[in-house]
Coordinates of C-alpha atoms and ligand atoms in Angstrom, one line a residue:
X5 CA -40.0 -20.3 -22.1
X6 CA -42.8 -21.2 -24.6
X7 CA -46.0 -19.4 -23.7
X8 CA -47.9 -22.1 -22.3
X9 CA -45.0 -22.8 -19.8
X10 CA -45.2 -19.1 -18.8
X11 CA -49.0 -18.8 -18.4
X12 CA -48.7 -21.9 -15.9
X13 CA -46.1 -20.1 -14.1
X14 CA -48.2 -17.0 -13.6
X15 CA -51.2 -19.1 -12.7
X16 CA -49.0 -20.8 -10.0
X17 CA -48.0 -17.2 -8.8
X18 CA -51.7 -16.0 -8.8
X19 CA -52.6 -19.0 -6.7
X20 CA -49.8 -18.5 -4.4
X21 CA -51.3 -14.9 -3.4
X22 CA -54.5 -16.6 -2.6
X23 CA -52.7 -18.5 0.4
X24 CA -54.8 -21.7 -0.8
X25 CA -54.2 -23.8 2.2
X26 CA -55.4 -21.4 4.7
X27 CA -58.4 -20.6 2.5
X28 CA -59.3 -24.5 2.2
X29 CA -59.6 -24.8 6.0
X30 CA -61.4 -21.3 6.3
X31 CA -63.9 -22.7 3.5
X32 CA -64.1 -26.3 5.6
X33 CA -65.0 -24.3 8.7
X34 CA -67.9 -22.5 6.9
X35 CA -69.4 -25.4 5.5
X36 CA -69.6 -26.9 8.8
X37 CA -71.4 -23.8 10.0
X38 CA -73.9 -24.4 7.0
X39 CA -74.5 -27.7 8.3
X40 CA -74.9 -27.3 11.6
X41 CA -77.2 -24.5 10.8
X42 CA -79.9 -27.1 9.7
X43 CA -80.9 -30.5 10.9
X44 CA -81.2 -31.5 7.3
X45 CA -78.9 -31.3 4.2
X46 CA -77.7 -27.7 3.2
X47 CA -79.4 -26.5 0.2
X48 CA -77.0 -27.3 -2.7
X49 CA -77.4 -23.8 -4.1
X50 CA -76.4 -22.4 -0.9
X51 CA -73.7 -25.0 -0.7
X52 CA -72.2 -24.2 -4.0
X53 CA -72.5 -20.2 -4.0
X54 CA -71.7 -20.0 -0.5
X55 CA -68.6 -21.7 -0.6
X56 CA -67.7 -20.1 -3.6
X57 CA -68.6 -16.7 -2.3
X58 CA -66.5 -17.0 1.1
X59 CA -63.4 -18.6 -0.6
X60 CA -63.1 -16.0 -3.0
X61 CA -63.3 -13.3 -0.6
X62 CA -60.8 -15.1 1.9
X63 CA -58.3 -15.7 -1.0
X64 CA -58.8 -11.7 -2.2
X65 CA -58.2 -10.9 1.1
X66 CA -55.1 -12.7 1.2
X67 CA -53.9 -11.1 -2.1
X68 CA -54.5 -7.9 -0.5
X69 CA -52.3 -8.9 2.5
X70 CA -49.7 -10.1 0.2
X71 CA -49.7 -6.5 -1.7
X72 CA -49.7 -4.4 1.4
X73 CA -47.0 -6.7 3.3
X74 CA -44.7 -7.0 0.0
X75 CA -41.9 -5.1 1.5
X76 CA -42.0 -6.6 5.0
X77 CA -42.3 -10.0 3.4
X78 CA -38.9 -9.1 1.6
X79 CA -37.4 -8.8 5.0
X80 CA -38.5 -12.3 6.2
X81 CA -36.8 -15.7 5.4
X82 CA -40.3 -17.2 5.7
X83 CA -41.9 -14.9 3.3
X84 CA -38.8 -13.6 1.0
X85 CA -40.2 -16.0 -1.9
X86 CA -43.6 -15.0 -2.5
X87 CA -44.5 -13.9 -6.0
X88 CA -44.1 -9.8 -5.2
X89 CA -40.9 -9.8 -3.5
X90 CA -39.5 -12.1 -6.0
X91 CA -41.0 -9.9 -8.8
X92 CA -42.8 -12.6 -10.4
X93 CA -45.9 -10.7 -10.1
X94 CA -46.1 -6.9 -10.0
X95 CA -48.2 -4.7 -7.8
X96 CA -51.0 -3.9 -10.5
X97 CA -51.7 -7.6 -11.3
X98 CA -52.3 -8.6 -7.6
X99 CA -54.1 -5.5 -7.2
X100 CA -56.3 -6.2 -10.0
X101 CA -56.7 -9.8 -9.2
X102 CA -57.9 -8.9 -5.3
X103 CA -60.4 -6.6 -6.6
X104 CA -61.7 -9.2 -9.3
X105 CA -62.1 -11.6 -6.5
X106 CA -63.4 -9.3 -3.9
X107 CA -65.9 -8.0 -6.4
X108 CA -67.0 -11.3 -7.7
X109 CA -67.2 -12.7 -4.1
X110 CA -69.7 -9.8 -3.0
X111 CA -71.8 -10.1 -6.5
X112 CA -72.4 -14.1 -5.7
X113 CA -73.1 -13.5 -2.2
X114 CA -75.7 -10.7 -2.5
X115 CA -77.4 -12.2 -5.5
X116 CA -77.2 -16.2 -4.8
X117 CA -76.9 -16.3 -0.9
X118 CA -78.2 -13.4 1.0
X119 CA -77.1 -9.8 1.9
X120 CA -76.3 -10.6 5.4
X121 CA -73.6 -13.2 4.4
X122 CA -72.2 -10.3 2.1
X123 CA -71.9 -7.7 4.5
X124 CA -70.5 -10.0 7.2
X125 CA -68.1 -11.7 4.7
X126 CA -67.0 -7.9 3.6
X127 CA -66.2 -7.1 7.4
X128 CA -64.0 -10.2 7.8
X129 CA -62.2 -9.4 4.6
X130 CA -61.8 -5.6 5.8
X131 CA -60.9 -6.9 9.4
X132 CA -57.9 -9.1 8.0
X133 CA -56.5 -7.3 4.9
X134 CA -57.0 -3.8 6.1
X135 CA -57.6 -3.4 9.8
X136 CA -55.2 -6.1 10.7
X137 CA -52.6 -6.0 7.9
X138 CA -52.2 -2.2 7.8
X139 CA -52.7 -1.3 11.4
X140 CA -52.7 -3.9 14.0
X141 CA -50.1 -5.8 12.9
X142 CA -47.3 -2.9 13.2
X143 CA -49.1 -1.6 16.2
X144 CA -49.6 -3.9 19.0
X145 CA -48.3 -7.6 20.3
X146 CA -52.4 -8.2 20.4
X147 CA -52.5 -7.8 16.8
X148 CA -53.5 -11.3 16.3
X149 CA -55.9 -11.6 19.4
X150 CA -57.8 -8.6 18.0
X151 CA -57.2 -9.6 14.2
X152 CA -58.5 -13.3 14.9
X153 CA -61.9 -12.2 14.8
X154 CA -61.9 -12.2 11.0
X155 CA -60.3 -15.4 10.6
X156 CA -62.8 -16.5 13.2
X157 CA -66.0 -15.3 11.1
X158 CA -66.4 -18.1 8.6
X159 CA -68.5 -20.7 10.3
X160 CA -70.8 -17.7 11.4
X161 CA -70.8 -16.8 7.6
X162 CA -71.8 -20.3 6.6
X163 CA -74.5 -20.5 9.5
X164 CA -75.6 -17.1 8.0
X165 CA -75.6 -18.3 4.4
X166 CA -78.2 -20.9 5.2
X167 CA -80.3 -19.1 7.9
X168 CA -80.0 -15.5 7.1
X169 CA -79.7 -14.7 10.7
X170 CA -77.0 -14.8 13.4
X171 CA -77.6 -17.7 16.1
X172 CA -75.8 -18.2 19.4
X173 CA -74.6 -21.4 18.2
X174 CA -72.6 -19.8 15.5
X175 CA -71.2 -17.4 18.0
X176 CA -70.1 -20.6 19.6
X177 CA -68.1 -21.8 16.5
X178 CA -66.9 -18.1 15.9
X179 CA -65.3 -18.4 19.5
X180 CA -63.5 -21.5 19.1
X181 CA -61.4 -20.3 16.2
X182 CA -61.1 -16.9 17.8
X183 CA -59.5 -18.9 20.9
X184 CA -57.7 -21.1 18.8
X185 CA -56.0 -18.6 16.8
X186 CA -53.4 -17.0 19.5
X187 CA -51.8 -20.6 20.1
X188 CA -52.0 -21.2 16.6
X189 CA -49.9 -18.4 15.4
X190 CA -47.6 -17.6 18.5
X191 CA -46.4 -21.2 18.1
X192 CA -45.1 -20.4 14.7
X193 CA -44.0 -16.9 15.8
X194 CA -41.5 -18.4 18.7
X195 CA -39.7 -20.3 16.1
X196 CA -39.7 -17.3 13.5
X197 CA -39.5 -14.4 15.9
X198 CA -35.9 -13.6 14.4
X199 CA -37.3 -13.0 11.5
X200 CA -40.5 -10.7 13.0
X201 CA -37.6 -8.7 14.9
X202 CA -35.8 -8.0 11.6
X203 CA -38.7 -6.7 10.1
X204 CA -39.9 -4.7 13.1
X205 CA -42.9 -6.4 13.4
X206 CA -44.2 -6.4 17.3
X207 CA -45.2 -10.1 17.7
X208 CA -45.6 -11.3 21.0
X209 CA -42.4 -13.6 21.3
X210 CA -40.3 -10.1 20.2
X211 CA -41.8 -7.7 22.4
X212 CA -42.4 -9.9 25.5
X213 CA -39.7 -12.7 24.7
X214 CA -40.6 -16.6 24.1
X215 CA -41.0 -17.4 27.8
X216 CA -44.0 -15.1 28.6
X217 CA -45.6 -16.5 25.0
X218 CA -45.2 -19.9 26.0
X219 CA -47.3 -18.9 29.3
X220 CA -49.8 -17.1 27.1
X221 CA -50.0 -20.2 24.7
X222 CA -50.9 -22.3 27.6
X223 CA -53.5 -20.1 29.2
X224 CA -55.4 -19.7 25.8
X225 CA -54.9 -23.9 25.3
X226 CA -56.8 -23.9 28.5
X227 CA -59.6 -21.5 27.5
X228 CA -59.6 -23.2 24.3
X229 CA -60.2 -26.6 26.0
X230 CA -63.2 -25.1 27.9
X231 CA -64.6 -23.3 25.3
X232 CA -64.8 -26.2 23.2
X233 CA -66.9 -28.1 25.6
X234 CA -69.7 -25.5 24.6
X235 CA -71.3 -27.3 21.8
X236 CA -71.9 -30.4 24.1
X237 CA -72.7 -28.3 26.9
X238 CA -75.3 -26.4 24.8
X239 CA -76.8 -29.5 23.4
X240 CA -75.5 -28.8 19.8
X241 CA -73.6 -31.8 19.5
X242 CA -73.5 -35.1 21.4
X243 CA -71.0 -37.3 22.7
X244 CA -69.1 -38.4 19.5
X245 CA -68.1 -34.8 19.2
X246 CA -67.1 -34.6 23.0
X247 CA -65.0 -37.8 22.8
X248 CA -63.1 -36.2 19.6
X249 CA -62.7 -32.9 21.3
X250 CA -61.3 -34.4 24.4
X251 CA -58.9 -36.3 22.9
X252 CA -57.9 -33.5 20.6
X253 CA -57.7 -31.1 23.7
X254 CA -55.5 -33.6 25.3
X255 CA -52.9 -33.2 22.4
X256 CA -53.1 -29.5 22.4
X257 CA -52.6 -28.9 26.3
X258 CA -49.7 -31.7 26.0
X259 CA -48.1 -29.6 23.5
X260 CA -48.5 -26.4 25.4
X261 CA -47.2 -27.9 28.6
X262 CA -44.2 -29.2 26.5
X263 CA -43.4 -25.9 25.4
X264 CA -42.9 -24.9 29.0
X265 CA -40.8 -27.7 29.9
X266 CA -38.7 -28.2 27.1
X267 CA -36.3 -25.9 24.9
X268 CA -36.3 -27.9 21.7
X269 CA -36.4 -25.5 19.0
X270 CA -38.7 -27.4 16.9
X271 CA -41.2 -28.1 19.4
X272 CA -43.2 -24.7 18.8
X273 CA -43.4 -25.5 14.6
X274 CA -44.7 -29.0 15.9
X275 CA -47.4 -27.6 18.0
X276 CA -48.1 -24.9 15.0
X277 CA -48.4 -28.1 12.8
X278 CA -50.7 -29.9 15.0
X279 CA -53.0 -26.6 15.7
X280 CA -53.9 -27.0 12.0
X281 CA -55.0 -30.6 12.3
X282 CA -56.6 -29.9 15.5
X283 CA -59.1 -27.1 13.9
X284 CA -59.7 -29.6 10.9
X285 CA -60.1 -32.7 13.0
X286 CA -62.6 -30.6 15.7
X287 CA -64.6 -29.4 12.8
X288 CA -65.0 -32.8 11.2
X289 CA -66.1 -34.1 14.5
X290 CA -68.9 -31.2 14.8
X291 CA -69.9 -32.4 11.3
X292 CA -69.7 -36.2 11.8
X293 CA -71.8 -35.9 15.1
X294 CA -74.2 -33.6 13.5
X295 CA -75.0 -36.1 10.9
X296 CA -75.0 -39.4 13.1
X297 CA -78.3 -40.6 14.4
X298 CA -79.1 -39.1 17.8
X299 CA -79.1 -42.5 19.4
X300 CA -75.8 -42.7 18.4
X301 CA -74.3 -39.5 19.7
X302 CA -76.8 -39.5 22.7
X303 CA -77.3 -35.6 23.1
X304 CA -78.3 -35.1 26.7
Ligands
LIG401 C1 -55.2 -13.6 12.7 C2 -55.5 -14.8 12.5 C3 -54.3 -15.8 11.8 C4 -52.8 -15.7 11.9 C5 -52.1 -14.2 12.4 C6 -52.3 -16.8 11.2 C7 -50.9 -17.1 10.7 C8 -50.6 -17.8 10.1 C9 -49.0 -17.9 9.7 C10 -48.1 -16.7 9.9 C11 -48.8 -19.4 9.1 C12 -47.8 -19.6 8.2 C13 -48.0 -19.3 6.8 C14 -47.0 -19.5 5.9 O1 -45.9 -20.1 6.1 O2 -46.9 -19.4 4.7 C15 -50.2 -19.7 8.7 C16 -50.5 -21.0 8.3 C17 -51.8 -21.7 8.2 N1 -52.9 -21.0 8.8 FE1 -53.1 -19.5 10.1 N2 -53.5 -17.5 10.6 C18 -54.3 -17.0 11.4 C19 -55.7 -17.8 11.1 C20 -55.9 -18.9 10.4 C21 -57.2 -19.3 10.5 C22 -58.5 -18.6 11.0 C23 -57.2 -20.6 10.0 C24 -58.3 -21.7 9.2 C25 -59.1 -21.7 9.9 C26 -55.7 -20.8 9.5 C27 -55.2 -21.6 8.9 C28 -54.0 -21.9 8.7 C29 -53.4 -23.0 8.0 C30 -53.9 -24.1 7.3 C31 -52.0 -23.1 7.5 C32 -50.8 -23.8 6.7 C33 -50.7 -23.1 5.7 C34 -49.6 -23.9 4.7 O3 -49.1 -25.0 5.0 O4 -49.3 -23.2 3.8 N3 -55.0 -19.7 10.0 N4 -51.3 -19.0 9.8
LIG402 C1 -63.8 -14.9 5.2 C2 -62.8 -13.8 4.8 C3 -63.1 -12.8 4.3 C4 -61.6 -14.3 5.8 C5 -60.3 -13.7 5.5 C6 -59.7 -14.0 6.7 C7 -58.2 -14.4 6.3 C8 -58.1 -14.8 4.9 C9 -57.3 -15.0 7.4 C10 -56.1 -15.6 7.2 C11 -55.5 -15.4 8.3 C12 -53.8 -15.5 8.1 C13 -53.4 -16.4 7.1 C14 -53.3 -14.8 8.6 C15 -51.6 -14.6 8.3 O1 -51.0 -13.7 8.7 P1 -50.0 -12.6 8.3 O2 -50.9 -12.3 7.0 O3 -49.4 -11.7 9.3 O4 -49.3 -13.8 7.6 P2 -47.9 -13.8 6.9 O5 -46.8 -13.4 7.4 O6 -47.7 -15.4 6.5 O7 -48.4 -13.3 5.7

């Protein structure tokens, strides 16, 4: 292999440990948090540096997760092909990469955004990369409920990047992702339960069985449908958001009910894919509604 091809391969491995697709959605929710924090346009420097800083921190957290989970990843079909278990990158390379990403993100957030955003982002990073990955994941089937707080932080981080303070509306956005995370993950975990059992990771479908997990998914989906009404009930957003959220919730609840009525092995994976489209669209509706003239969205 010539050196150019070799360096492209290396680059693709480094990008793989960043979990780029997950990070893109995380960054999108952060940008929506920034937009909702101000009635006008987000200051372009905050938009740029905030997005970069939060994105690099999330990618750094994902790289640390790859490092810590390398042995578990080796035992699971879904994760076996990752760069560390495959020997395409070694631990030192991933550690240096993760540290570089994390340090750069903190410098960016402290100097170009504000210290509170840097502190909260750092807590989210430690929450996912250390508290969830090292401790919770192997300790309790409630791992992703508690660990979900890290993944739910980005819209709050975006909000704080713009205003420098924590507002109740930002906590509503946090709450939406927090309640969305268990059905998002458990749908996948039902399908992948044999993988988790083989790796001895106590995910809910392993410890309490798929049937119980399906009931829990329905429970969280109902709470999610209620929590997503808050932006409208509190006057953050208007009817365009409400209409969009209602359609999306009908789909989410439809999947949750279908999971209890059907034993189709692939249905949980379809719900998992839908959960990603759901969150992306829900935040797109928050954004759209925010920028529409009030006469169109009829804020009460
Ligand atoms: C503790 C919280 C979370 C857990 C345990 C979790 C778990 C997972 C897992 C196991 C996957 C499959 C990844 C793969 O096959 O490589 C996944 C995919 C995904 N997750 Fe989550 N997730 C969480 C939070 C989030 C958050 C907060 C977001 C975005 C806001 C998100 C967005 C996504 C996306 C976009 C994918 C698809 C990635 C792809 O297709 O490669 N997740 N999640
Ligand atoms: C802003 C900031 C610093 C946030 C960091 C939060 C972050 C990157 C959350 C991602 C959540 C996620 C992909 C969990 C996967 O679970 P897993 O690691 O158990 O899944 P796996 O088996 O696919 O590795």
